[in-house]
mmCIF file of C-alpha atoms in Angstrom:
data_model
loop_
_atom_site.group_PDB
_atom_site.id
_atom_site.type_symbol
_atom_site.label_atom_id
_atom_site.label_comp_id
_atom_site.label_asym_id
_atom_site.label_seq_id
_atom_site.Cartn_x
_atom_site.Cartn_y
_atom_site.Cartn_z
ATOM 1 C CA UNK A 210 -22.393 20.782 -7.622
ATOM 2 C CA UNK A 211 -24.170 20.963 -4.507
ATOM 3 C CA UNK A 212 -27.139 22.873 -2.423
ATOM 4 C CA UNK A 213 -28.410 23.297 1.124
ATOM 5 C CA UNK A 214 -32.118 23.977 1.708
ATOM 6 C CA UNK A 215 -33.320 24.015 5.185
ATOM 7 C CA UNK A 216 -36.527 22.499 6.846
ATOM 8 C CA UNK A 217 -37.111 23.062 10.217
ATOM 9 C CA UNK A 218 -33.870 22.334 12.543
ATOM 10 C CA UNK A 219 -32.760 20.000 9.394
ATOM 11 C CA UNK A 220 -30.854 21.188 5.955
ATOM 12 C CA UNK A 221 -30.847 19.063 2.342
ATOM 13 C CA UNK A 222 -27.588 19.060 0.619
ATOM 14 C CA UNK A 223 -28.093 17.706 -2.679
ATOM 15 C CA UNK A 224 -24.856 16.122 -4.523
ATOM 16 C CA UNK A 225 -24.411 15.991 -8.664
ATOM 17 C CA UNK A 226 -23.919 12.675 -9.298
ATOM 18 C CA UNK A 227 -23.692 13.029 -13.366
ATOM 19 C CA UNK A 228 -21.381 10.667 -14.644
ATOM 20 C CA UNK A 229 -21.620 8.857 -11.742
ATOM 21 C CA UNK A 230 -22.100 4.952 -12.063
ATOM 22 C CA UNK A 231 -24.881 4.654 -9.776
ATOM 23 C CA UNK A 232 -24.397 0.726 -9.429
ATOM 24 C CA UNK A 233 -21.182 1.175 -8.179
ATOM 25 C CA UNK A 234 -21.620 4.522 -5.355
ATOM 26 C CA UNK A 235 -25.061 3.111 -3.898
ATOM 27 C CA UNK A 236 -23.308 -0.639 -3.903
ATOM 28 C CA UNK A 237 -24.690 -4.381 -3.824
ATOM 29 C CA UNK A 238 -28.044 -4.292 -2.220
ATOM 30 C CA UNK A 239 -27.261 -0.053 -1.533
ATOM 31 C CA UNK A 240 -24.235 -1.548 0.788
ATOM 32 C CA UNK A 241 -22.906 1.552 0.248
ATOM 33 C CA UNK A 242 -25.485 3.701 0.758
ATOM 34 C CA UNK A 243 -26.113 2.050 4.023
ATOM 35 C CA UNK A 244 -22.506 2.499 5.333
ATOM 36 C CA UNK A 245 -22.899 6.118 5.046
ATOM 37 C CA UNK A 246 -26.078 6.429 6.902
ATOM 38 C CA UNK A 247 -24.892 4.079 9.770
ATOM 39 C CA UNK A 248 -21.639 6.343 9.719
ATOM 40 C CA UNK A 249 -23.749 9.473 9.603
ATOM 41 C CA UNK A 250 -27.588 9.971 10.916
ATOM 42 C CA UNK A 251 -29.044 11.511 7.789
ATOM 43 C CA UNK A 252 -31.580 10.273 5.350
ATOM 44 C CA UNK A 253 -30.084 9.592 1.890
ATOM 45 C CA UNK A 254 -32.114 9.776 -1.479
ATOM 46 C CA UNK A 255 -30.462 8.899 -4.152
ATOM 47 C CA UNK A 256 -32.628 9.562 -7.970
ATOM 48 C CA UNK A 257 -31.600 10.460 -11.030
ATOM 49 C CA UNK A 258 -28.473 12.850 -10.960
ATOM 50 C CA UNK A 259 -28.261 13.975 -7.669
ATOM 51 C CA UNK A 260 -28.025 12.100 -4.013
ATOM 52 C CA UNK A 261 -30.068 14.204 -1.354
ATOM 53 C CA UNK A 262 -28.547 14.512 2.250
ATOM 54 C CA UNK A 263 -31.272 15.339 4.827
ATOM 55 C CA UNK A 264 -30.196 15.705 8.625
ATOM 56 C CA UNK A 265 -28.592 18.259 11.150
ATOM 57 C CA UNK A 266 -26.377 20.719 9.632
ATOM 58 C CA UNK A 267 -23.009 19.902 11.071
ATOM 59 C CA UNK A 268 -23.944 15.449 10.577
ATOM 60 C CA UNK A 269 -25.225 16.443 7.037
ATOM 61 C CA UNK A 270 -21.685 18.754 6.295
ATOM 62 C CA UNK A 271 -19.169 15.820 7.382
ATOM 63 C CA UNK A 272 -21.930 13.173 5.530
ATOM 64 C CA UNK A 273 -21.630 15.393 2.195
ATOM 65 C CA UNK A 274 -17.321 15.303 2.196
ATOM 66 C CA UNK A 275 -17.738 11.569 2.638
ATOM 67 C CA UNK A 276 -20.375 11.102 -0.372
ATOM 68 C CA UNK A 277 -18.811 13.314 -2.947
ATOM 69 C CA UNK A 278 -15.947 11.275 -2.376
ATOM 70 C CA UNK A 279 -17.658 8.117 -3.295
ATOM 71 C CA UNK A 280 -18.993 10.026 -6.009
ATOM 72 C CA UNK A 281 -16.066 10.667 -7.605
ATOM 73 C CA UNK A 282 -14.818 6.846 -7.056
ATOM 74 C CA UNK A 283 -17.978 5.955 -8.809
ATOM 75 C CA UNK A 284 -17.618 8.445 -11.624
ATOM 76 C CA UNK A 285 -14.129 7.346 -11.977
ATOM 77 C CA UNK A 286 -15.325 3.436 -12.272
ATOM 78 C CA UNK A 287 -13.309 2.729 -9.081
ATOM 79 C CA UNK A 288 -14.557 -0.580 -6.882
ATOM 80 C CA UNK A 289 -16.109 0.793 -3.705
ATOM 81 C CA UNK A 290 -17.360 -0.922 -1.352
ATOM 82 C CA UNK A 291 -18.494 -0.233 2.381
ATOM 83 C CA UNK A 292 -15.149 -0.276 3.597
ATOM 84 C CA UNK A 293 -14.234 2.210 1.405
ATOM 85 C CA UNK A 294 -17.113 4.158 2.950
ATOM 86 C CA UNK A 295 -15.737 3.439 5.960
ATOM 87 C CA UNK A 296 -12.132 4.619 5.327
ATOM 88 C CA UNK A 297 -13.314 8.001 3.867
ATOM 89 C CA UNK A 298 -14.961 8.600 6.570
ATOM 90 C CA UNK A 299 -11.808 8.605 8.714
ATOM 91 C CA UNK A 300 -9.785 10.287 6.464
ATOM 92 C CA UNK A 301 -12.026 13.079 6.148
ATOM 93 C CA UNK A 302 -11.977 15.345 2.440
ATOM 94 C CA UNK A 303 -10.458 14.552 -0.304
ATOM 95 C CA UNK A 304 -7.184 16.582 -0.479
ATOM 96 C CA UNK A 305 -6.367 18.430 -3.841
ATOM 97 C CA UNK A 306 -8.764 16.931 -5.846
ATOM 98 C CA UNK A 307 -8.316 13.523 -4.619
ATOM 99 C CA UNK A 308 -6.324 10.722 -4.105
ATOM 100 C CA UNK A 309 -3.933 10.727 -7.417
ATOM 101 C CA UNK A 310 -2.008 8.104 -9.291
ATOM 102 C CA UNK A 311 -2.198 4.902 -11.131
ATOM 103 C CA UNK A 312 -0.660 2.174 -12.446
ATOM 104 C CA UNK A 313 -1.724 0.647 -15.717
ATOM 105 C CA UNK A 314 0.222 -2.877 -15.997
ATOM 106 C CA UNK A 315 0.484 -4.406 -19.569
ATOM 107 C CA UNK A 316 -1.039 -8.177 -19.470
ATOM 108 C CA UNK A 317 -3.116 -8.734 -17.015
ATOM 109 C CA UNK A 318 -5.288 -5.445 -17.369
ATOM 110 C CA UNK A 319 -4.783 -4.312 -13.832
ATOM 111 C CA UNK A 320 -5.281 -0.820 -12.804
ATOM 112 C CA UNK A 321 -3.453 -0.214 -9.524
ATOM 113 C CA UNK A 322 -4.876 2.965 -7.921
ATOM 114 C CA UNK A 323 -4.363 4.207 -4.156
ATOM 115 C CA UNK A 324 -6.932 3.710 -2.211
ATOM 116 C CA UNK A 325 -5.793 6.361 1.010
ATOM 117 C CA UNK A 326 -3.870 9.452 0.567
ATOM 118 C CA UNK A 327 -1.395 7.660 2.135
ATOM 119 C CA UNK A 328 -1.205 5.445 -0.591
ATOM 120 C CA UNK A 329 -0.656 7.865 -2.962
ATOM 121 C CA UNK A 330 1.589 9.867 -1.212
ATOM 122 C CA UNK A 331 3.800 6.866 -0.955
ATOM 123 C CA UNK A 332 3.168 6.344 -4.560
ATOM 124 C CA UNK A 333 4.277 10.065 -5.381
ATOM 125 C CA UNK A 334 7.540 8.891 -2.572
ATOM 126 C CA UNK A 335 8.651 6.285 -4.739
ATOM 127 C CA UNK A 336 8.297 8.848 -8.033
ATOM 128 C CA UNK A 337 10.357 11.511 -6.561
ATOM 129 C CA UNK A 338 12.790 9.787 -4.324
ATOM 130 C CA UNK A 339 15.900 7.118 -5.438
ATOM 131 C CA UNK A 340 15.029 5.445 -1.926
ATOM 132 C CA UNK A 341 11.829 5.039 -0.197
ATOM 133 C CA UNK A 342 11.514 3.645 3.282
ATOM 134 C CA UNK A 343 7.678 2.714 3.954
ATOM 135 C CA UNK A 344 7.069 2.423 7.487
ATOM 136 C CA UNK A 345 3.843 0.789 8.756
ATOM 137 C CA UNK A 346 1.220 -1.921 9.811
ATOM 138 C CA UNK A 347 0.187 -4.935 8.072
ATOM 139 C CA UNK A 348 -2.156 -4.417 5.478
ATOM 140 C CA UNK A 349 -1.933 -0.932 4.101
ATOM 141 C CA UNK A 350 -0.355 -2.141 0.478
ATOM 142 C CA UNK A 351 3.596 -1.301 1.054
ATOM 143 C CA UNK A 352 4.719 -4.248 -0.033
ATOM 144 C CA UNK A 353 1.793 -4.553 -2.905
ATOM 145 C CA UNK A 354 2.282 -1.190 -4.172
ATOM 146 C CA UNK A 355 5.682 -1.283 -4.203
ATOM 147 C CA UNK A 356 5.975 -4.170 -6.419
ATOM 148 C CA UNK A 357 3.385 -2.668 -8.478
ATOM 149 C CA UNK A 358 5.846 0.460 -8.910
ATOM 150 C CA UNK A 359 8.717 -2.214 -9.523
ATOM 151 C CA UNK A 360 7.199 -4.222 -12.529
ATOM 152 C CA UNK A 361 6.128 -0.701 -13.976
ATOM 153 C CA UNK A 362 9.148 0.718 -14.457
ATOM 154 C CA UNK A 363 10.429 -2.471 -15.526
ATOM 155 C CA UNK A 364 7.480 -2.612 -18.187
ATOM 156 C CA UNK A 365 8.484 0.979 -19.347
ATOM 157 C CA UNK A 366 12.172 0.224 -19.190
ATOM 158 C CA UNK A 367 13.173 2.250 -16.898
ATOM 159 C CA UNK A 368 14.845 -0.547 -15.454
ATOM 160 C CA UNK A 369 16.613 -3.574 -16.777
ATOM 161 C CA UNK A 370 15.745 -6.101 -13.799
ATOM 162 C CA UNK A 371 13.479 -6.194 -10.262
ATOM 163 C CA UNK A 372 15.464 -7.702 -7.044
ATOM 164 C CA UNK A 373 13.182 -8.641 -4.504
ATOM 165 C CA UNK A 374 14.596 -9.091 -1.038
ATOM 166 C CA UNK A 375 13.442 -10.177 2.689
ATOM 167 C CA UNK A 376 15.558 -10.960 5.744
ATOM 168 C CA UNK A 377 15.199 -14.616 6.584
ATOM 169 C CA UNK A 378 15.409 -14.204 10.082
ATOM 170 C CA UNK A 379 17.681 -17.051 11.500
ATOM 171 C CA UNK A 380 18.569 -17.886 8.320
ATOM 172 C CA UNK A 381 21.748 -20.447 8.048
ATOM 173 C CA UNK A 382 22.280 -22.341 10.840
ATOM 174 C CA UNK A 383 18.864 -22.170 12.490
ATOM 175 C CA UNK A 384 16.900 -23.697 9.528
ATOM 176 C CA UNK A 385 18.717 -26.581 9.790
ATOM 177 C CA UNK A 386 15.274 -28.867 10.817
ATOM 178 C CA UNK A 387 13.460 -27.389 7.637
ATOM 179 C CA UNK A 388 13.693 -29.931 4.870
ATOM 180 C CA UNK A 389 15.291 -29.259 1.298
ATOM 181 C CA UNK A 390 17.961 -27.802 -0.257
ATOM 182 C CA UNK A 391 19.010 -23.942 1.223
ATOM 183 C CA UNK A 392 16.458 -22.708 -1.475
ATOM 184 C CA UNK A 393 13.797 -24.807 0.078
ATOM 185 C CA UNK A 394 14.305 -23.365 3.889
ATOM 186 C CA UNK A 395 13.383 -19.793 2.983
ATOM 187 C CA UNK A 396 11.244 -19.850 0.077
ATOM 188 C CA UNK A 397 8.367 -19.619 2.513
ATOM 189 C CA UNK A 398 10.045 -16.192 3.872
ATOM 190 C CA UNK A 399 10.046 -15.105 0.133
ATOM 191 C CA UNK A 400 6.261 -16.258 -0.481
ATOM 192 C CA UNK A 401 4.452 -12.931 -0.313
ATOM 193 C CA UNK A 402 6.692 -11.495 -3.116
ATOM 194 C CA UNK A 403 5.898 -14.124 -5.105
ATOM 195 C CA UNK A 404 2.273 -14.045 -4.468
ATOM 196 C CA UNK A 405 2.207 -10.206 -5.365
ATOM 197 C CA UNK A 406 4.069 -10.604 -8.613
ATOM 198 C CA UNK A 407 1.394 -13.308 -9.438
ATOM 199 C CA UNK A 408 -0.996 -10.568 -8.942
ATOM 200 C CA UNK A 409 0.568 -8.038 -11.350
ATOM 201 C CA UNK A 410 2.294 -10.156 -14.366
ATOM 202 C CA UNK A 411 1.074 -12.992 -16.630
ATOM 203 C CA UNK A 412 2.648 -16.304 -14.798
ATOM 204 C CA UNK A 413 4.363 -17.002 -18.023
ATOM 205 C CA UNK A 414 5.964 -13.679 -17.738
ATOM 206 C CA UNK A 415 6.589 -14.160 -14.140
ATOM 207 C CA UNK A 416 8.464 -18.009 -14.943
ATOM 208 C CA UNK A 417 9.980 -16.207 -17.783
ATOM 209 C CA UNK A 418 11.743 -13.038 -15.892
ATOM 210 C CA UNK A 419 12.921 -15.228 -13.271
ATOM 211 C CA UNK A 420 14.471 -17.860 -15.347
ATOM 212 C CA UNK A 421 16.135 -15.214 -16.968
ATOM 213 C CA UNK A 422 17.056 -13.239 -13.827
ATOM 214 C CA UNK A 423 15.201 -10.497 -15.188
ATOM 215 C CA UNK A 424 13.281 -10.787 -11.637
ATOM 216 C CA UNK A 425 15.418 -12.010 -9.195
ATOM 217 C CA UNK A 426 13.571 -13.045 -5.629
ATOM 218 C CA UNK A 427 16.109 -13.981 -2.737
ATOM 219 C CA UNK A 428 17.274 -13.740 1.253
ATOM 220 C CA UNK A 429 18.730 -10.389 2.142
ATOM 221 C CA UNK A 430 21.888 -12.435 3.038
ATOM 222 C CA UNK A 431 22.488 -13.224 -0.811
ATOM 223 C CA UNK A 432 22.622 -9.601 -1.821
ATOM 224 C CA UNK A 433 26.296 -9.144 -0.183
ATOM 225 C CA UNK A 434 29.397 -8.479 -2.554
ATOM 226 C CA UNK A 435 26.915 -7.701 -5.148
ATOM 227 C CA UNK A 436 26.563 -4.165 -7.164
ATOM 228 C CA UNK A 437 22.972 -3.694 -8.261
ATOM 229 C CA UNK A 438 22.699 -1.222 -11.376
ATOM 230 C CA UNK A 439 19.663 -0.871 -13.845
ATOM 231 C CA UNK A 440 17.299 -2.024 -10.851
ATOM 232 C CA UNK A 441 14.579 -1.468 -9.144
ATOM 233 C CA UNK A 442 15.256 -3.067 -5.549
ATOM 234 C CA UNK A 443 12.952 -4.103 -2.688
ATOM 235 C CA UNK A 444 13.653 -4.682 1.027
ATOM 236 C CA UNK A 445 10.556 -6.267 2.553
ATOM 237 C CA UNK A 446 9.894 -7.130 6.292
ATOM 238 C CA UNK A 447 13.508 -4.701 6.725
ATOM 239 C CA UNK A 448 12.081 -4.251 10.354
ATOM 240 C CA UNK A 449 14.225 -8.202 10.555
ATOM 241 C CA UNK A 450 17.204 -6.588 8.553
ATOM 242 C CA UNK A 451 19.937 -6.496 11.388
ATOM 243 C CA UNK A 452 22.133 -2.698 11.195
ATOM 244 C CA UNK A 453 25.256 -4.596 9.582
ATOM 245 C CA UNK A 454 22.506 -6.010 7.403
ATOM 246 C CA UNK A 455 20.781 -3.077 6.062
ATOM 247 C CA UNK A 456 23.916 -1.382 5.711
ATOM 248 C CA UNK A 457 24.776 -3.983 3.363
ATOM 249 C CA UNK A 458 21.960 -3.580 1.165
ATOM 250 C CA UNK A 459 21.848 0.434 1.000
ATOM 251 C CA UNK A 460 25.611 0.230 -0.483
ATOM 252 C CA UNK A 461 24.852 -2.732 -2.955
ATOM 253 C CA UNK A 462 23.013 0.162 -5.235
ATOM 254 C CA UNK A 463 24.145 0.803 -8.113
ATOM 255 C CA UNK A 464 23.772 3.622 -11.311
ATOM 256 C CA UNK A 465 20.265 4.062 -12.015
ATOM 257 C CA UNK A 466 18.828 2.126 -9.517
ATOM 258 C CA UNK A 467 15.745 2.600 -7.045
ATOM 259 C CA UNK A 468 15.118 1.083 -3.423
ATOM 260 C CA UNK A 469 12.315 0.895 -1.494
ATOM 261 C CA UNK A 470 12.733 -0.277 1.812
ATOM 262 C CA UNK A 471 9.322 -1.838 3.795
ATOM 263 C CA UNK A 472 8.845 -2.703 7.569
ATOM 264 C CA UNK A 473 6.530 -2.628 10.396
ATOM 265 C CA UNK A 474 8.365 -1.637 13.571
ATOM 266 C CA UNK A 475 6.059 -3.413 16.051
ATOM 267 C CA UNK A 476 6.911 -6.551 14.327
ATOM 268 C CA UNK A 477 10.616 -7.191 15.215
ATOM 269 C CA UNK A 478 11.272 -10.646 15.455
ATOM 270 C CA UNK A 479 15.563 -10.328 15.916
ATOM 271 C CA UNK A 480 16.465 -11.406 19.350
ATOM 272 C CA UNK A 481 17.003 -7.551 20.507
ATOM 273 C CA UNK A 482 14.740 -4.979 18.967
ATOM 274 C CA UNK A 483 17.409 -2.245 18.613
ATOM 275 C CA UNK A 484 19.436 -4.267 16.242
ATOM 276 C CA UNK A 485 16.745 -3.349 13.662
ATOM 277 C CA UNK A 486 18.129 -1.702 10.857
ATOM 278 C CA UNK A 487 14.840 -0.003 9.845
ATOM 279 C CA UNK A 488 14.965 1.534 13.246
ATOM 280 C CA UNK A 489 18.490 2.347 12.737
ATOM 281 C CA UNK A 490 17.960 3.867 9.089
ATOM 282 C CA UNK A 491 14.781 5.694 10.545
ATOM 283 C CA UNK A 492 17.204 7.700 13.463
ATOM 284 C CA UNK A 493 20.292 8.701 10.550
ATOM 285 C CA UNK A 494 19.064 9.119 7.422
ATOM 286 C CA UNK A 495 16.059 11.535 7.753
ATOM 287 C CA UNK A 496 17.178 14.859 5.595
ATOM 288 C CA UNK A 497 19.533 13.259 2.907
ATOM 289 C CA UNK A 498 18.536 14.980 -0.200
ATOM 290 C CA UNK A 499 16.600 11.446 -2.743
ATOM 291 C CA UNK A 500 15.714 9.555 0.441
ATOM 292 C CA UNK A 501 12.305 9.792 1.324
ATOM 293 C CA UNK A 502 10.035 8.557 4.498
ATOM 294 C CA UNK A 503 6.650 7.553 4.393
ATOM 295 C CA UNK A 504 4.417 6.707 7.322
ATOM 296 C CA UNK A 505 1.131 5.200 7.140
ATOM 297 C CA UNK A 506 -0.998 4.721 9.869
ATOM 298 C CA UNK A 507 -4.520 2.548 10.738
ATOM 299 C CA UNK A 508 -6.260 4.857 8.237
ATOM 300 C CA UNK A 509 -4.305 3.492 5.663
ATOM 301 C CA UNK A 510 -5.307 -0.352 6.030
ATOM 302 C CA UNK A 511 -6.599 -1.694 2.958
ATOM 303 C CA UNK A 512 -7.525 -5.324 3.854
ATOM 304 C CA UNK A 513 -10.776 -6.406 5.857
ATOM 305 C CA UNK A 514 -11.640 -3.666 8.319
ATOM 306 C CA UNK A 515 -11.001 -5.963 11.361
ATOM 307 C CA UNK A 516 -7.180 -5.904 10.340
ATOM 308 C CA UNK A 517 -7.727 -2.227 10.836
ATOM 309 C CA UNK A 518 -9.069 -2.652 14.018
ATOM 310 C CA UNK A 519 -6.980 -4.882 14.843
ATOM 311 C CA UNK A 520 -4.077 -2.768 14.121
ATOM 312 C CA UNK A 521 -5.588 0.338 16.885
ATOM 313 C CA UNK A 522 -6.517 -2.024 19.697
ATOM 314 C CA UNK A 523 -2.695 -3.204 19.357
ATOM 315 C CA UNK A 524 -1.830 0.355 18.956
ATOM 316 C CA UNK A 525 -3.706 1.289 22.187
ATOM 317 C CA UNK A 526 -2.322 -1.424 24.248
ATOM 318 C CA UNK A 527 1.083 -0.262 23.221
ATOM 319 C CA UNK A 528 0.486 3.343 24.382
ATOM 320 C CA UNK A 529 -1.656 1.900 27.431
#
């Protein structure tokens, strides 16, 4: 609920912010609060129910969008914190009520929520689609969320086992000077799937699944001859996936299994950049009826805001 009273050249929108955990929307030492206002040149009151927006019409209009949004995180019991602030800003409203969908994972009380609409419309991607292909920069959750969807639907049995996948580029031959068995040389490809399954299971569950080969984590190269049914597959890092390679893993699915299918194309390590699967997938398989594409963009970073920033300068020098 909102209203706009004028004084002078300035208006006062005043938010409802009932149900609203006021701790969390004004933030440690009003963090929050103080994100908006550097974002926005408006004085913000914030007492009892309602938060008070004082400033020039058209600053106080895009200010309000911004607030009710951290309103709603707050009423919600979301974390928010001035990046958050930050990344509503650029996003602008909140589209059809929000930004939907969440993940409840059994045993570690974890609620996995999207933090971008891009987030949740690659959420919604991966509920409506047999194949997702996420396409983006570092640290806007494709990997994360992915697994997240992954270990759900193994929780709900939907599935009967998670294969987790990444392209050891150069792996064979090349790893040669790494020490330890084959297992050894590209475990530290594999790393970040481990790390985000630590995140979202029990480690007892986690030792137990993969002892069991109820989660199975290994090089892309591994997956050929294989049929994969009853799963719930992931292709990280695919932007390293060579065409014959990809190719390889699209046909190992089998009944009742899911894909989803990660990369960032400005990170191409192979030795030529147009032997990229994902780049190849991207050009010939928009349009086939249970594959879906999902971009996300700066807007969509999730980790500190520099990475964000990061990710545009890089962006601009590209399209300099």
């Amino acid at each position: 609920m909102t209203d706009g009273t004028m004084a002078g050249d300035a208006i006062t929108t005043k938010l409802s912010t009932e149900g609203a955990d006021l701790l969390t929307l004004a933030g440690v030492a009003d963090a929050n609060l103080a994100e908006l206002q550097k974002l926005f040149p408006v004085r913000i009151t914030l007492r009892g129910e309602a938060m008070s927006l004082t400033g020039a019409p058209d600053v106080v209009e895009k200010a309000a969008a911004v607030a009710q949004r951290m309103i709603d995180h707050a009423k919600q019991r979301q974390p928010l914190d001035p990046d958050d602030v930050l990344r509503f800003s650029m996003e602008g409203p909140a589209r059809d009520g929000g930004v939907p969908g969440r993940i409840v994972l059994p045993g570690v009380r974890k609620v996995i929520q999207p933090k971008t609409h891009g987030q949740a419309e690659y959420m919604q991607a991966m509920l409506d689609n047999e194949i997702v292909v996420g396409i983006g920069p570092a640290g806007t959750g494709k990997t994360y969320l992915a697994v997240a969807a992954a270990v759900d639907a193994l929780a709900r049995k939907r599935v009967r086992r998670i294969v987790l996948a990444r392209p050891a580029v150069e792996a064979g031959e090349s790893l040669g000077f790494l020490p330890g068995d084959m297992q050894a040389k590209v475990d530290p490809y594999l790393r970040p799937l481990y790390d985000a399954l630590d995140d979202l299971m029990p480690p007892e569950r986690v030792a137990r699944a993969l002892e069991t080969r109820v989660i199975e984590i290994a090089p892309l190269a591994y997956m050929r001859g294989r049929t994969l049914a009853d799963a719930f597959v992931i292709l990280d890092e695919a932007q390293n996936a060579t065409n014959a390679q990809m190719k390889m893993f699209l046909t190992r699915l089998g009944l009742n299994s899911r894909a989803v299918i990660t990369g960032d194309k400005t990170q191409v390590d192979l030795p030529k950049r147009e032997d990229s699967g994902l780049l190849q997938i991207e050009r010939i398989l928009p349009g086939i009826d249970g594959i879906g594409f999902h971009y996300f963009t700066e807007v969509d970073v999730v980790r500190h805001r520099l990475v964000r920033e990061i990710v545009k300068a890089y962006a601009a020098d590209a399209g300099a």
